[in-house]
mmCIF file of N, CA and C in Angstrom:
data_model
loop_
_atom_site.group_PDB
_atom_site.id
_atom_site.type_symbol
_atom_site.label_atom_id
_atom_site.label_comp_id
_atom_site.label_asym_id
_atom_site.label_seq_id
_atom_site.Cartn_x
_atom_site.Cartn_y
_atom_site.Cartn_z
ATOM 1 N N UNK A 15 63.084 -1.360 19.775
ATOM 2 C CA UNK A 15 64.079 -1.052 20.781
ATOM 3 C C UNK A 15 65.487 -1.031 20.171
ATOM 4 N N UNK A 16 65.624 -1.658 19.247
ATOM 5 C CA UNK A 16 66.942 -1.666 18.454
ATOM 6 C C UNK A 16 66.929 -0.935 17.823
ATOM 7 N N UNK A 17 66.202 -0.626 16.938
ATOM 8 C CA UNK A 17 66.299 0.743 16.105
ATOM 9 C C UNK A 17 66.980 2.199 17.417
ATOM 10 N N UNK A 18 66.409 2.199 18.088
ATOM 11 C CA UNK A 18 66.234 3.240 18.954
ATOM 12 C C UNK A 18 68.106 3.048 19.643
ATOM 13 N N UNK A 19 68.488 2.091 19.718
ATOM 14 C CA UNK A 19 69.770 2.113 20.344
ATOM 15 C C UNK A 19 70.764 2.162 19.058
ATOM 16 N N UNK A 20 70.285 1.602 18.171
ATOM 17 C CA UNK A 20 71.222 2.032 16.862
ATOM 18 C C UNK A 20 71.393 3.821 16.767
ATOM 19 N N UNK A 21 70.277 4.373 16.970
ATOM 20 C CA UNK A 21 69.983 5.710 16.376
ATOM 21 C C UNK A 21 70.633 6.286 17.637
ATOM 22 N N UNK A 22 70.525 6.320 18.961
ATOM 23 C CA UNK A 22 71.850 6.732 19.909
ATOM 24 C C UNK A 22 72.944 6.223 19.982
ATOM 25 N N UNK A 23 73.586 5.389 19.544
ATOM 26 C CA UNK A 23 74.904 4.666 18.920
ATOM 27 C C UNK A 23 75.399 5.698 18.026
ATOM 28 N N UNK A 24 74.600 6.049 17.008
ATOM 29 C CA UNK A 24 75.106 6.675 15.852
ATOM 30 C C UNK A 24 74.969 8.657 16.484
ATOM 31 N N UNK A 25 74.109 8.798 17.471
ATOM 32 C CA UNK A 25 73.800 10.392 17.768
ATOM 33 C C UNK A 25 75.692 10.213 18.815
ATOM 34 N N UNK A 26 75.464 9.392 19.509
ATOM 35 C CA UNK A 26 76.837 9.732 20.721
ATOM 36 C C UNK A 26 77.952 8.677 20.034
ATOM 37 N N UNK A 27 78.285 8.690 18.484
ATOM 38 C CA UNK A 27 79.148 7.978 17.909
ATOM 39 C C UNK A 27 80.256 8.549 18.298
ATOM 40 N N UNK A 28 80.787 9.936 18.002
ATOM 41 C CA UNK A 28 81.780 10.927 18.313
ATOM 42 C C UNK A 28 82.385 10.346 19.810
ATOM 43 N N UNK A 29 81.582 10.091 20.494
ATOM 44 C CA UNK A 29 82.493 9.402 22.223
ATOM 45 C C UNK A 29 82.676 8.159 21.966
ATOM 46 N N UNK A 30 81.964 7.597 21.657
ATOM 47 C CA UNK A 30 81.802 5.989 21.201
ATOM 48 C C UNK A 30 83.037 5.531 20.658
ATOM 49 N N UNK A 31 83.383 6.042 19.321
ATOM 50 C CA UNK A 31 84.516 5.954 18.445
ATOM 51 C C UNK A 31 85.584 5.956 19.166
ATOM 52 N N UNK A 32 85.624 7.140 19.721
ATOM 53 C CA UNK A 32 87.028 7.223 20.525
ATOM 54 C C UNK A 32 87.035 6.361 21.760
ATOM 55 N N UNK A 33 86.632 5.889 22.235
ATOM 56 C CA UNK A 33 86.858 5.280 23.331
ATOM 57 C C UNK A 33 86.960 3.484 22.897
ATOM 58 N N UNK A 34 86.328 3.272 21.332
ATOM 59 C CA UNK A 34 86.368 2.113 21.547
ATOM 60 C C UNK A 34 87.455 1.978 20.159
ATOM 61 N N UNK A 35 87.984 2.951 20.115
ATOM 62 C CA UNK A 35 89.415 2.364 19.205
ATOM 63 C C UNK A 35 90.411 2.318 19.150
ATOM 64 N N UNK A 36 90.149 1.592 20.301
ATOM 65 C CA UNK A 36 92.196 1.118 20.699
ATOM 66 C C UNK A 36 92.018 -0.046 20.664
ATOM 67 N N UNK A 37 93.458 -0.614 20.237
ATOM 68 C CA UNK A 37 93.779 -2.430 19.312
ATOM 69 C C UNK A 37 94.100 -3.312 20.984
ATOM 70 N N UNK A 38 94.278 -4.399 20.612
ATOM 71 C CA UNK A 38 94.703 -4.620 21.953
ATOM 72 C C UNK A 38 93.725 -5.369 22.815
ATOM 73 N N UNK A 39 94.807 -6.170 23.751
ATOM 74 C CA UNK A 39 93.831 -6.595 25.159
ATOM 75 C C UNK A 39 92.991 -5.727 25.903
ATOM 76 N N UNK A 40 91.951 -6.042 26.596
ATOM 77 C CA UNK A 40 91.236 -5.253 27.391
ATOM 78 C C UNK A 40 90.679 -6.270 28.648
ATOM 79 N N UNK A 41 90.921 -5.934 30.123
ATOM 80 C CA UNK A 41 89.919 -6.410 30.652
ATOM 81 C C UNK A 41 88.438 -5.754 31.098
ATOM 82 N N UNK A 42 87.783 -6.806 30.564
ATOM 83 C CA UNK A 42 86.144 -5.785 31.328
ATOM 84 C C UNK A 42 85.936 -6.730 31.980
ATOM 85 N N UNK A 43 85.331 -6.193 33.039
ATOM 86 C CA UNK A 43 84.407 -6.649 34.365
ATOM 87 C C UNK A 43 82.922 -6.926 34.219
ATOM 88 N N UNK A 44 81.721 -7.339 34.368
ATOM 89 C CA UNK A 44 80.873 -6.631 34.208
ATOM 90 C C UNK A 44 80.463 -5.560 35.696
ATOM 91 N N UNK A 45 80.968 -6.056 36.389
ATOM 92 C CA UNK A 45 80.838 -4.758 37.580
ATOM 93 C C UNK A 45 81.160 -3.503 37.340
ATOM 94 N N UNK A 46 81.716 -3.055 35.624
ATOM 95 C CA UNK A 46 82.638 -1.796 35.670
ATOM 96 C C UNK A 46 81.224 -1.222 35.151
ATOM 97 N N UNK A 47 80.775 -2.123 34.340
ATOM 98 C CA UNK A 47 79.257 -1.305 33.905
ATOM 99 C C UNK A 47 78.443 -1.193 34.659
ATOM 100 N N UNK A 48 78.345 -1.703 35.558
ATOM 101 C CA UNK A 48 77.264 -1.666 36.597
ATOM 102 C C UNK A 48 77.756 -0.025 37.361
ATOM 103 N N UNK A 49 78.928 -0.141 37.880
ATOM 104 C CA UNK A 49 79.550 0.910 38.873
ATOM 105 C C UNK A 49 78.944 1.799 37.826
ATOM 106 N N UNK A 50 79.393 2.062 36.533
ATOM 107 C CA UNK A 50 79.293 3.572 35.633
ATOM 108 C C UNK A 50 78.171 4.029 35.463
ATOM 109 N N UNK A 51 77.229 2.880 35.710
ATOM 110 C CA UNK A 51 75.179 3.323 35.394
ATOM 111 C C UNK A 51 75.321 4.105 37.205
ATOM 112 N N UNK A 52 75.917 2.995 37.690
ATOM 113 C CA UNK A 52 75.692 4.012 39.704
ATOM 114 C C UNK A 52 75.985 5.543 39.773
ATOM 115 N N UNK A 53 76.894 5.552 39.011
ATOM 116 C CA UNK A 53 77.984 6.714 39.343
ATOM 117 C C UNK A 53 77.534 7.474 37.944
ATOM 118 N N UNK A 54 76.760 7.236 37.023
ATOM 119 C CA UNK A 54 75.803 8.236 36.419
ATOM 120 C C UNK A 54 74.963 8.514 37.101
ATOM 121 N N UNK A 55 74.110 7.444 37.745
ATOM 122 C CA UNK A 55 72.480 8.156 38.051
ATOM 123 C C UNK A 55 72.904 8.818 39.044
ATOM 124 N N UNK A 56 73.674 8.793 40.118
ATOM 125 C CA UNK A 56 74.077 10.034 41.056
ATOM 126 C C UNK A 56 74.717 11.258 40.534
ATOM 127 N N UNK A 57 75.394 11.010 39.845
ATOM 128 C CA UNK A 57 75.565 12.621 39.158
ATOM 129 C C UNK A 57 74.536 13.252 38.646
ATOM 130 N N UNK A 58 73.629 12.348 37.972
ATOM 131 C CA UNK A 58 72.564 13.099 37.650
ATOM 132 C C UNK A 58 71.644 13.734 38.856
ATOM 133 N N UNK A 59 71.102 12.737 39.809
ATOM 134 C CA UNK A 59 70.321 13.240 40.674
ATOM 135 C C UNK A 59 71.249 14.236 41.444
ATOM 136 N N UNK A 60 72.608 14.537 41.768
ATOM 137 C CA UNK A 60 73.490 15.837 41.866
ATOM 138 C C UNK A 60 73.132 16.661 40.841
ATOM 139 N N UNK A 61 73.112 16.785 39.898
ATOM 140 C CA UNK A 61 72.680 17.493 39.072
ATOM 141 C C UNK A 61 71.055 18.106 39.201
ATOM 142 N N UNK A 62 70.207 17.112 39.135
ATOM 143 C CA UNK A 62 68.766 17.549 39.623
ATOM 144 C C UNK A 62 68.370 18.407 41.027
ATOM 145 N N UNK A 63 69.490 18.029 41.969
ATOM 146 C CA UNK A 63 69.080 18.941 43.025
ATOM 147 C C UNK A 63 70.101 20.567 43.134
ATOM 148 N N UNK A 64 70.812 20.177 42.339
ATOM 149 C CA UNK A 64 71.646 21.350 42.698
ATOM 150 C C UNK A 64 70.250 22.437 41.701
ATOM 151 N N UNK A 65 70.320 21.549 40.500
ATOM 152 C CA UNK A 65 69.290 22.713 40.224
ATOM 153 C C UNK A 65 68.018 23.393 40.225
ATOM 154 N N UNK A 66 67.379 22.115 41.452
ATOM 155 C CA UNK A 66 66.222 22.805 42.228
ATOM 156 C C UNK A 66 66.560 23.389 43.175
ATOM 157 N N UNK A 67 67.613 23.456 44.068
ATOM 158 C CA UNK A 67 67.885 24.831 44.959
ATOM 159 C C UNK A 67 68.122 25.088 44.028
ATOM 160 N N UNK A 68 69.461 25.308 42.938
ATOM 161 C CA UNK A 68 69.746 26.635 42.370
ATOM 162 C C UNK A 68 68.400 27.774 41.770
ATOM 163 N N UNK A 69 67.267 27.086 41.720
ATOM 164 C CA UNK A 69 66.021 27.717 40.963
ATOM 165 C C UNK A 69 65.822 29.090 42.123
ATOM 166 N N UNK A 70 65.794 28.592 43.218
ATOM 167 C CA UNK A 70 64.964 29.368 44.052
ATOM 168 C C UNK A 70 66.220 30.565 45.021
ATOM 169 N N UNK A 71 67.004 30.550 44.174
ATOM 170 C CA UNK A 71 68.228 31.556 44.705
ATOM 171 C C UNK A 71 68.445 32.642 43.478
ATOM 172 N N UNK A 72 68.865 33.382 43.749
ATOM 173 C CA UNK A 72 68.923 34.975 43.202
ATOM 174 C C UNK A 72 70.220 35.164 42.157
ATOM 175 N N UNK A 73 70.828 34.561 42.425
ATOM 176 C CA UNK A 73 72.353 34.485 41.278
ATOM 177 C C UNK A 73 71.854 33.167 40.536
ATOM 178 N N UNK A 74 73.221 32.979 39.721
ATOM 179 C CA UNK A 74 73.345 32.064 38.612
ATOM 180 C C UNK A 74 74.243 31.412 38.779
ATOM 181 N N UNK A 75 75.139 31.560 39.731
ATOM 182 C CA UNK A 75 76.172 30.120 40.097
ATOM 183 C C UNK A 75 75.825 29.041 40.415
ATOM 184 N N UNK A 76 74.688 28.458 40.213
ATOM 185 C CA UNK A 76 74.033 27.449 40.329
ATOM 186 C C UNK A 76 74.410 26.348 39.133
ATOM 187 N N UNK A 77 74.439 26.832 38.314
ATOM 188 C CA UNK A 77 74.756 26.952 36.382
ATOM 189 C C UNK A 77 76.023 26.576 36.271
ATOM 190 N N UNK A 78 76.937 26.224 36.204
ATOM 191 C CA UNK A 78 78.059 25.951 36.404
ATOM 192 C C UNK A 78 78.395 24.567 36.951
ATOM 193 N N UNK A 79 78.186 24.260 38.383
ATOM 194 C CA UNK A 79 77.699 22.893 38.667
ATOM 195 C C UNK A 79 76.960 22.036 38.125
ATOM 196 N N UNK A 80 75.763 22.349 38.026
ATOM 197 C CA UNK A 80 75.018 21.565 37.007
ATOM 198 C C UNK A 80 75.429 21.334 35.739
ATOM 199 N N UNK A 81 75.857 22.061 35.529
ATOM 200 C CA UNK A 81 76.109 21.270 33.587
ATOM 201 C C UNK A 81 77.216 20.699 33.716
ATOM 202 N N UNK A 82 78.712 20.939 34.701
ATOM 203 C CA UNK A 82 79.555 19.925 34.657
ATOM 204 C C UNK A 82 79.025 18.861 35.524
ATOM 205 N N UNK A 83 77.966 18.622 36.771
ATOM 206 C CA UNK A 83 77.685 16.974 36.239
ATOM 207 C C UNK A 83 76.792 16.730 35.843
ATOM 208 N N UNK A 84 76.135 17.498 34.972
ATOM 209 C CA UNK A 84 75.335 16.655 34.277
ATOM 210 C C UNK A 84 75.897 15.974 32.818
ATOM 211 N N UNK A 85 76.544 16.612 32.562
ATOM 212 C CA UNK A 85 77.712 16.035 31.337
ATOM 213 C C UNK A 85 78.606 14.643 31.827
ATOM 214 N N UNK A 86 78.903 14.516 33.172
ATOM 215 C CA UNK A 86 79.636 13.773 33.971
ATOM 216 C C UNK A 86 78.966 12.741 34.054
ATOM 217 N N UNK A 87 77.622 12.876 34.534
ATOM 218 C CA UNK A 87 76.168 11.793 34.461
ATOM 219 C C UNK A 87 75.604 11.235 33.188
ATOM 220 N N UNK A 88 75.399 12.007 32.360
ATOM 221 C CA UNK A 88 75.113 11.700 30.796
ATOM 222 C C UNK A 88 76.262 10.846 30.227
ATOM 223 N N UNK A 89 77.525 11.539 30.386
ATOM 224 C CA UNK A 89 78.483 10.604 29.676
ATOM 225 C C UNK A 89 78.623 8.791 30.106
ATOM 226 N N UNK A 90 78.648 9.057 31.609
ATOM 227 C CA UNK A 90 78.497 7.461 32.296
ATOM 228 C C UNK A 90 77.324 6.929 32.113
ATOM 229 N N UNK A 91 76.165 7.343 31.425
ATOM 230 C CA UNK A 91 75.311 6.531 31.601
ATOM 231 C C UNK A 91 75.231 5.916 29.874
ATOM 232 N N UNK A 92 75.433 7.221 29.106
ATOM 233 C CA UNK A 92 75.973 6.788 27.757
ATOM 234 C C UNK A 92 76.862 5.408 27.488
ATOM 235 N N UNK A 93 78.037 5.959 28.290
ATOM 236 C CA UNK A 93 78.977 4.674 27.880
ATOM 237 C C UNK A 93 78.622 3.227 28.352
ATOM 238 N N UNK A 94 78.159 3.473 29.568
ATOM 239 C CA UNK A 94 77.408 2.373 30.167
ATOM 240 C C UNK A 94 76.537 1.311 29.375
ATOM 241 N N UNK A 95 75.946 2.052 28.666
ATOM 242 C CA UNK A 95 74.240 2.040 28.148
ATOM 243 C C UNK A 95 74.629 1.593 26.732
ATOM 244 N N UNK A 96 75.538 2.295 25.914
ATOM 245 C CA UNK A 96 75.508 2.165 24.617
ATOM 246 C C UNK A 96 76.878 1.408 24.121
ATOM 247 N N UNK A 97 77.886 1.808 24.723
ATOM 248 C CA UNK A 97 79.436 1.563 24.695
ATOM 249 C C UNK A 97 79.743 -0.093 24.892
ATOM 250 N N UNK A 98 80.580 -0.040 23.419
ATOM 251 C CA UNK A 98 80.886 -1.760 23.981
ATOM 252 C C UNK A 98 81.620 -2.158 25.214
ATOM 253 N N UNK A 99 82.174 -3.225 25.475
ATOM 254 C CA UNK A 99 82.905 -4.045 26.753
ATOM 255 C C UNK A 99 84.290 -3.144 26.327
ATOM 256 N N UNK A 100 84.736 -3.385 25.315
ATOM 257 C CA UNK A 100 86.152 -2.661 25.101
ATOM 258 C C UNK A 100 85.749 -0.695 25.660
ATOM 259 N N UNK A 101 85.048 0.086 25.238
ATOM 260 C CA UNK A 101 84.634 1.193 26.016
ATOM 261 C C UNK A 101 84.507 1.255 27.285
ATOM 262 N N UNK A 102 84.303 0.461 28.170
ATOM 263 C CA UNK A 102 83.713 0.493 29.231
ATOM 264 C C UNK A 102 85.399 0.276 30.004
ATOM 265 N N UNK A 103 86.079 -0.678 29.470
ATOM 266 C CA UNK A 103 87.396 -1.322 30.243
ATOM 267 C C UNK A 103 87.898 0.062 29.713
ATOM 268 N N UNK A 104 87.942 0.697 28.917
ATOM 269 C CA UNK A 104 89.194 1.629 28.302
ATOM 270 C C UNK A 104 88.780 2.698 29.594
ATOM 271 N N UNK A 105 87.219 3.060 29.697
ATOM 272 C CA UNK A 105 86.991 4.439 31.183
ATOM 273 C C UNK A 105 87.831 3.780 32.278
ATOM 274 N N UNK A 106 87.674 2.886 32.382
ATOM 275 C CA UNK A 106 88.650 2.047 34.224
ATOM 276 C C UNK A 106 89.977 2.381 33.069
ATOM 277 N N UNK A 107 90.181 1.990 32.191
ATOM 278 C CA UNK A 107 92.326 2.473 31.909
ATOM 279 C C UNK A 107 92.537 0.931 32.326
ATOM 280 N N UNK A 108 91.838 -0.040 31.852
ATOM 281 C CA UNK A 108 92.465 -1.299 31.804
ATOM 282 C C UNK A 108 92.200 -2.294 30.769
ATOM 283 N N UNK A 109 92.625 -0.998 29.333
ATOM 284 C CA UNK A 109 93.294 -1.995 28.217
ATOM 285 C C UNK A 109 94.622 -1.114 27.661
ATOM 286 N N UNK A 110 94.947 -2.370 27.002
ATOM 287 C CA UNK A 110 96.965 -1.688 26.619
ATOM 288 C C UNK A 110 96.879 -0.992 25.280
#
């Protein structure tokens, strides 16, 4: 199981990095991680239904929605999931 979170640590390093390198105080909550896994898995399941109606409709504007939240969902569940305490306080904007 560690191997496996090292090896997505290092695949979503590029967000990781940036979010967790700023010097400085930070407060984290643990409720902020909790909220960001919530407020992923609903973007995702927004994501899952937009694109089972979108399947069964005749255009492609369906496509558009979905990938911005599913990127929206992926990212919160990423940072959530993989991102240290300092990552998690920096998404809320409450370190200096």
């Amino acid at each position: 199981m560690k191997k496996m979170k090292k090896l997505l640590q290092k695949i979503f390093s590029p967000l990781l990095l940036k979010l967790e390198s700023s010097k400085g105080k930070y407060s984290y909550r643990r409720s902020h991680r909790i909220i960001l896994i919530v407020v992923g898995s609903l973007f995702s399941f927004l994501t899952a239904g937009v694109l089972a109606v979108g399947v069964n409709t005749d255009g492609w504007g369906f496509l558009f929605p979905s990938v911005i939240f599913g990127v929206v969902g992926l990212t919160c569940i990423v940072i959530a999931s993989l991102g240290s305490d300092r990552a998690v306080a920096r998404v809320w904007s409450s370190s200096q």
